[in-house]
Amino acid sequence: AQLLQSGRLPLWNPYLYFGMPQAAGMQDSLYYPGTVAHFIFGFASATAIFQALHYWLAAALTYLWTRSAGARRGSALGAAVVVSLGGLLLARLQFLNWLAILSLAPSFLLFFRRPALLAVALALAFFAGYPPYVIGCAISAWAVAAALRPPGGRFWAPAARDWLSAAGAALALSGCLLLPAAELTGLSRRSAGVGSEDVFRFGFSPPDLLKW
């Protein structure tokens, strides 16, 4: 917001590590539409708007998906409340990247067999800023869809084709972030051959197994 207000494109973040290319930073959510409030309001107000918007989004998408799956209005409304105000999303209140992706997760089921809309949902989730959550939500969507598939019908091959085409379109849509991020990864110190001893010394400790 400061860079835009000063008439500059937000291509460089001078505050992270001695400077980092912001256009390549996945967690900055630079291209995610949900961050627009932070360009207009103060940080506290914008964050409250962001959180309220995404809890509403999680509820709305869950309601639409469960209705499309045949649920009655009351059941769909109950599911929307449980998903949007359940522990999973409430525990991510302060982690805006995670909250945004989880709120978009029901759209993976809503658009499971609609490649164009699914591509937009996948691209938005990627722009939200934490790709591992996108992968986890996609796997979860497949598990739920497989469990709910009609008996005797063809499922795996048609769904795989739809998802492959959606993933390809999503990669194209997110190229403005994906390509700079790939270049940054290629130039990072980790790609230069940091030994496993150094990697695990700073990135892993045995108590982490309890969290896993």
PDB file of C-alpha atoms in Angstrom, residues 26-136:
ATOM      1  CA  MET A  26       4.137 -16.054  -2.673  1.00  0.00           C
ATOM      2  CA  GLN A  27       3.145 -15.190   0.895  1.00  0.00           C
ATOM      3  CA  ASP A  28       2.827 -11.484   0.132  1.00  0.00           C
ATOM      4  CA  SER A  29      -0.502 -12.164  -1.658  1.00  0.00           C
ATOM      5  CA  LEU A  30       0.339  -9.303  -3.979  1.00  0.00           C
ATOM      6  CA  TYR A  31      -2.066 -10.456  -6.703  1.00  0.00           C
ATOM      7  CA  TYR A  32      -4.850 -11.735  -4.444  1.00  0.00           C
ATOM      8  CA  PRO A  33      -8.022  -9.590  -4.802  1.00  0.00           C
ATOM      9  CA  GLY A  34      -8.916 -10.056  -1.139  1.00  0.00           C
ATOM     10  CA  THR A  35      -6.083  -7.772  -0.074  1.00  0.00           C
ATOM     11  CA  VAL A  36      -7.601  -4.709  -1.767  1.00  0.00           C
ATOM     12  CA  ALA A  37      -8.956  -3.467   1.569  1.00  0.00           C
ATOM     13  CA  HIS A  38      -5.371  -3.052   2.800  1.00  0.00           C
ATOM     14  CA  PHE A  39      -4.766  -0.512   0.023  1.00  0.00           C
ATOM     15  CA  ILE A  40      -7.719   1.593   1.158  1.00  0.00           C
ATOM     16  CA  PHE A  41      -8.078   1.342   4.939  1.00  0.00           C
ATOM     17  CA  GLY A  42      -5.736   1.243   7.900  1.00  0.00           C
ATOM     18  CA  PHE A  43      -4.194  -2.100   8.766  1.00  0.00           C
ATOM     19  CA  ALA A  44      -6.527  -2.988  11.670  1.00  0.00           C
ATOM     20  CA  SER A  45      -9.715  -2.090   9.773  1.00  0.00           C
ATOM     21  CA  ALA A  46      -8.531  -3.766   6.571  1.00  0.00           C
ATOM     22  CA  THR A  47      -7.630  -6.966   8.426  1.00  0.00           C
ATOM     23  CA  ALA A  48     -11.052  -7.069  10.100  1.00  0.00           C
ATOM     24  CA  ILE A  49     -12.708  -6.622   6.700  1.00  0.00           C
ATOM     25  CA  PHE A  50     -10.490  -9.346   5.210  1.00  0.00           C
ATOM     26  CA  GLN A  51     -11.390 -11.784   7.981  1.00  0.00           C
ATOM     27  CA  ALA A  52     -15.122 -11.057   7.887  1.00  0.00           C
ATOM     28  CA  LEU A  53     -15.169 -11.344   4.086  1.00  0.00           C
ATOM     29  CA  HIS A  54     -13.472 -14.743   4.120  1.00  0.00           C
ATOM     30  CA  TYR A  55     -15.625 -16.235   6.869  1.00  0.00           C
ATOM     31  CA  TRP A  56     -18.643 -15.139   4.842  1.00  0.00           C
ATOM     32  CA  LEU A  57     -17.053 -16.564   1.679  1.00  0.00           C
ATOM     33  CA  ALA A  58     -16.472 -19.942   3.354  1.00  0.00           C
ATOM     34  CA  ALA A  59     -20.121 -20.029   4.452  1.00  0.00           C
ATOM     35  CA  ALA A  60     -21.496 -18.973   1.058  1.00  0.00           C
ATOM     36  CA  LEU A  61     -19.400 -21.462  -0.921  1.00  0.00           C
ATOM     37  CA  THR A  62     -20.248 -24.287   1.475  1.00  0.00           C
ATOM     38  CA  TYR A  63     -23.941 -23.458   1.225  1.00  0.00           C
ATOM     39  CA  LEU A  64     -23.830 -23.417  -2.585  1.00  0.00           C
ATOM     40  CA  TRP A  65     -21.856 -26.660  -2.778  1.00  0.00           C
ATOM     41  CA  THR A  66     -24.101 -28.594  -0.380  1.00  0.00           C
ATOM     42  CA  ARG A  67     -27.202 -27.302  -2.161  1.00  0.00           C
ATOM     43  CA  SER A  68     -25.765 -28.414  -5.499  1.00  0.00           C
ATOM     44  CA  ALA A  69     -25.104 -31.831  -3.921  1.00  0.00           C
ATOM     45  CA  GLY A  70     -28.800 -32.148  -3.051  1.00  0.00           C
ATOM     46  CA  ALA A  71     -28.948 -30.942   0.556  1.00  0.00           C
ATOM     47  CA  ARG A  72     -32.039 -29.136   1.804  1.00  0.00           C
ATOM     48  CA  ARG A  73     -31.787 -25.453   2.692  1.00  0.00           C
ATOM     49  CA  GLY A  74     -31.631 -26.077   6.443  1.00  0.00           C
ATOM     50  CA  SER A  75     -28.940 -28.714   6.111  1.00  0.00           C
ATOM     51  CA  ALA A  76     -26.923 -26.532   3.737  1.00  0.00           C
ATOM     52  CA  LEU A  77     -27.198 -23.592   6.124  1.00  0.00           C
ATOM     53  CA  GLY A  78     -26.071 -25.785   9.012  1.00  0.00           C
ATOM     54  CA  ALA A  79     -23.078 -26.996   7.013  1.00  0.00           C
ATOM     55  CA  ALA A  80     -22.189 -23.406   6.131  1.00  0.00           C
ATOM     56  CA  VAL A  81     -22.205 -22.388   9.801  1.00  0.00           C
ATOM     57  CA  VAL A  82     -20.146 -25.405  10.863  1.00  0.00           C
ATOM     58  CA  VAL A  83     -17.504 -24.853   8.191  1.00  0.00           C
ATOM     59  CA  SER A  84     -17.190 -21.078   8.508  1.00  0.00           C
ATOM     60  CA  LEU A  85     -17.305 -20.920  12.308  1.00  0.00           C
ATOM     61  CA  GLY A  86     -15.716 -24.279  13.079  1.00  0.00           C
ATOM     62  CA  GLY A  87     -12.376 -24.753  14.777  1.00  0.00           C
ATOM     63  CA  LEU A  88     -10.431 -25.215  11.549  1.00  0.00           C
ATOM     64  CA  LEU A  89     -11.075 -21.691  10.284  1.00  0.00           C
ATOM     65  CA  LEU A  90     -11.271 -19.967  13.667  1.00  0.00           C
ATOM     66  CA  ALA A  91      -7.835 -21.328  14.564  1.00  0.00           C
ATOM     67  CA  ARG A  92      -6.443 -19.597  11.448  1.00  0.00           C
ATOM     68  CA  LEU A  93      -7.918 -16.184  12.249  1.00  0.00           C
ATOM     69  CA  GLN A  94      -4.502 -14.508  12.468  1.00  0.00           C
ATOM     70  CA  PHE A  95      -2.960 -16.380   9.523  1.00  0.00           C
ATOM     71  CA  LEU A  96      -4.492 -14.524   6.601  1.00  0.00           C
ATOM     72  CA  ASN A  97      -2.921 -16.674   3.863  1.00  0.00           C
ATOM     73  CA  TRP A  98      -4.273 -19.878   5.408  1.00  0.00           C
ATOM     74  CA  LEU A  99      -7.681 -18.361   6.136  1.00  0.00           C
ATOM     75  CA  ALA A 100      -8.080 -17.216   2.530  1.00  0.00           C
ATOM     76  CA  ILE A 101      -7.238 -20.621   1.044  1.00  0.00           C
ATOM     77  CA  LEU A 102      -9.436 -22.543   3.474  1.00  0.00           C
ATOM     78  CA  SER A 103     -12.352 -20.224   2.750  1.00  0.00           C
ATOM     79  CA  LEU A 104     -11.940 -20.981  -0.968  1.00  0.00           C
ATOM     80  CA  ALA A 105     -11.671 -24.743  -0.426  1.00  0.00           C
ATOM     81  CA  PRO A 106     -15.446 -25.421  -0.773  1.00  0.00           C
ATOM     82  CA  SER A 107     -15.245 -23.971  -4.298  1.00  0.00           C
ATOM     83  CA  PHE A 108     -13.057 -26.940  -5.292  1.00  0.00           C
ATOM     84  CA  LEU A 109     -16.086 -29.149  -4.616  1.00  0.00           C
ATOM     85  CA  LEU A 110     -18.633 -26.692  -5.991  1.00  0.00           C
ATOM     86  CA  PHE A 111     -16.726 -26.500  -9.311  1.00  0.00           C
ATOM     87  CA  PHE A 112     -15.319 -30.039  -9.198  1.00  0.00           C
ATOM     88  CA  ARG A 113     -16.552 -30.879 -12.727  1.00  0.00           C
ATOM     89  CA  ARG A 114     -16.535 -27.328 -14.140  1.00  0.00           C
ATOM     90  CA  PRO A 115     -12.957 -26.768 -15.370  1.00  0.00           C
ATOM     91  CA  ALA A 116     -13.165 -23.058 -16.224  1.00  0.00           C
ATOM     92  CA  LEU A 117     -14.518 -22.011 -12.818  1.00  0.00           C
ATOM     93  CA  LEU A 118     -12.273 -24.514 -11.057  1.00  0.00           C
ATOM     94  CA  ALA A 119      -9.254 -22.943 -12.772  1.00  0.00           C
ATOM     95  CA  VAL A 120     -10.222 -19.520 -11.425  1.00  0.00           C
ATOM     96  CA  ALA A 121     -10.687 -20.964  -7.923  1.00  0.00           C
ATOM     97  CA  LEU A 122      -7.304 -22.720  -8.027  1.00  0.00           C
ATOM     98  CA  ALA A 123      -5.558 -19.578  -9.285  1.00  0.00           C
ATOM     99  CA  LEU A 124      -7.151 -17.435  -6.561  1.00  0.00           C
ATOM    100  CA  ALA A 125      -6.117 -19.961  -3.912  1.00  0.00           C
ATOM    101  CA  PHE A 126      -2.566 -19.903  -5.261  1.00  0.00           C
ATOM    102  CA  PHE A 127      -2.512 -16.097  -5.216  1.00  0.00           C
ATOM    103  CA  ALA A 128      -3.718 -16.184  -1.593  1.00  0.00           C
ATOM    104  CA  GLY A 129      -0.193 -17.072  -0.632  1.00  0.00           C
ATOM    105  CA  TYR A 130       0.422 -20.543   0.774  1.00  0.00           C
ATOM    106  CA  PRO A 131       0.648 -23.238  -1.959  1.00  0.00           C
ATOM    107  CA  PRO A 132       0.923 -26.280   0.387  1.00  0.00           C
ATOM    108  CA  TYR A 133      -2.609 -25.538   1.613  1.00  0.00           C
ATOM    109  CA  VAL A 134      -3.855 -25.459  -1.991  1.00  0.00           C
ATOM    110  CA  ILE A 135      -2.488 -28.969  -2.523  1.00  0.00           C
ATOM    111  CA  GLY A 136      -4.000 -30.217   0.738  1.00  0.00           C
TER     112      GLY A 136
END
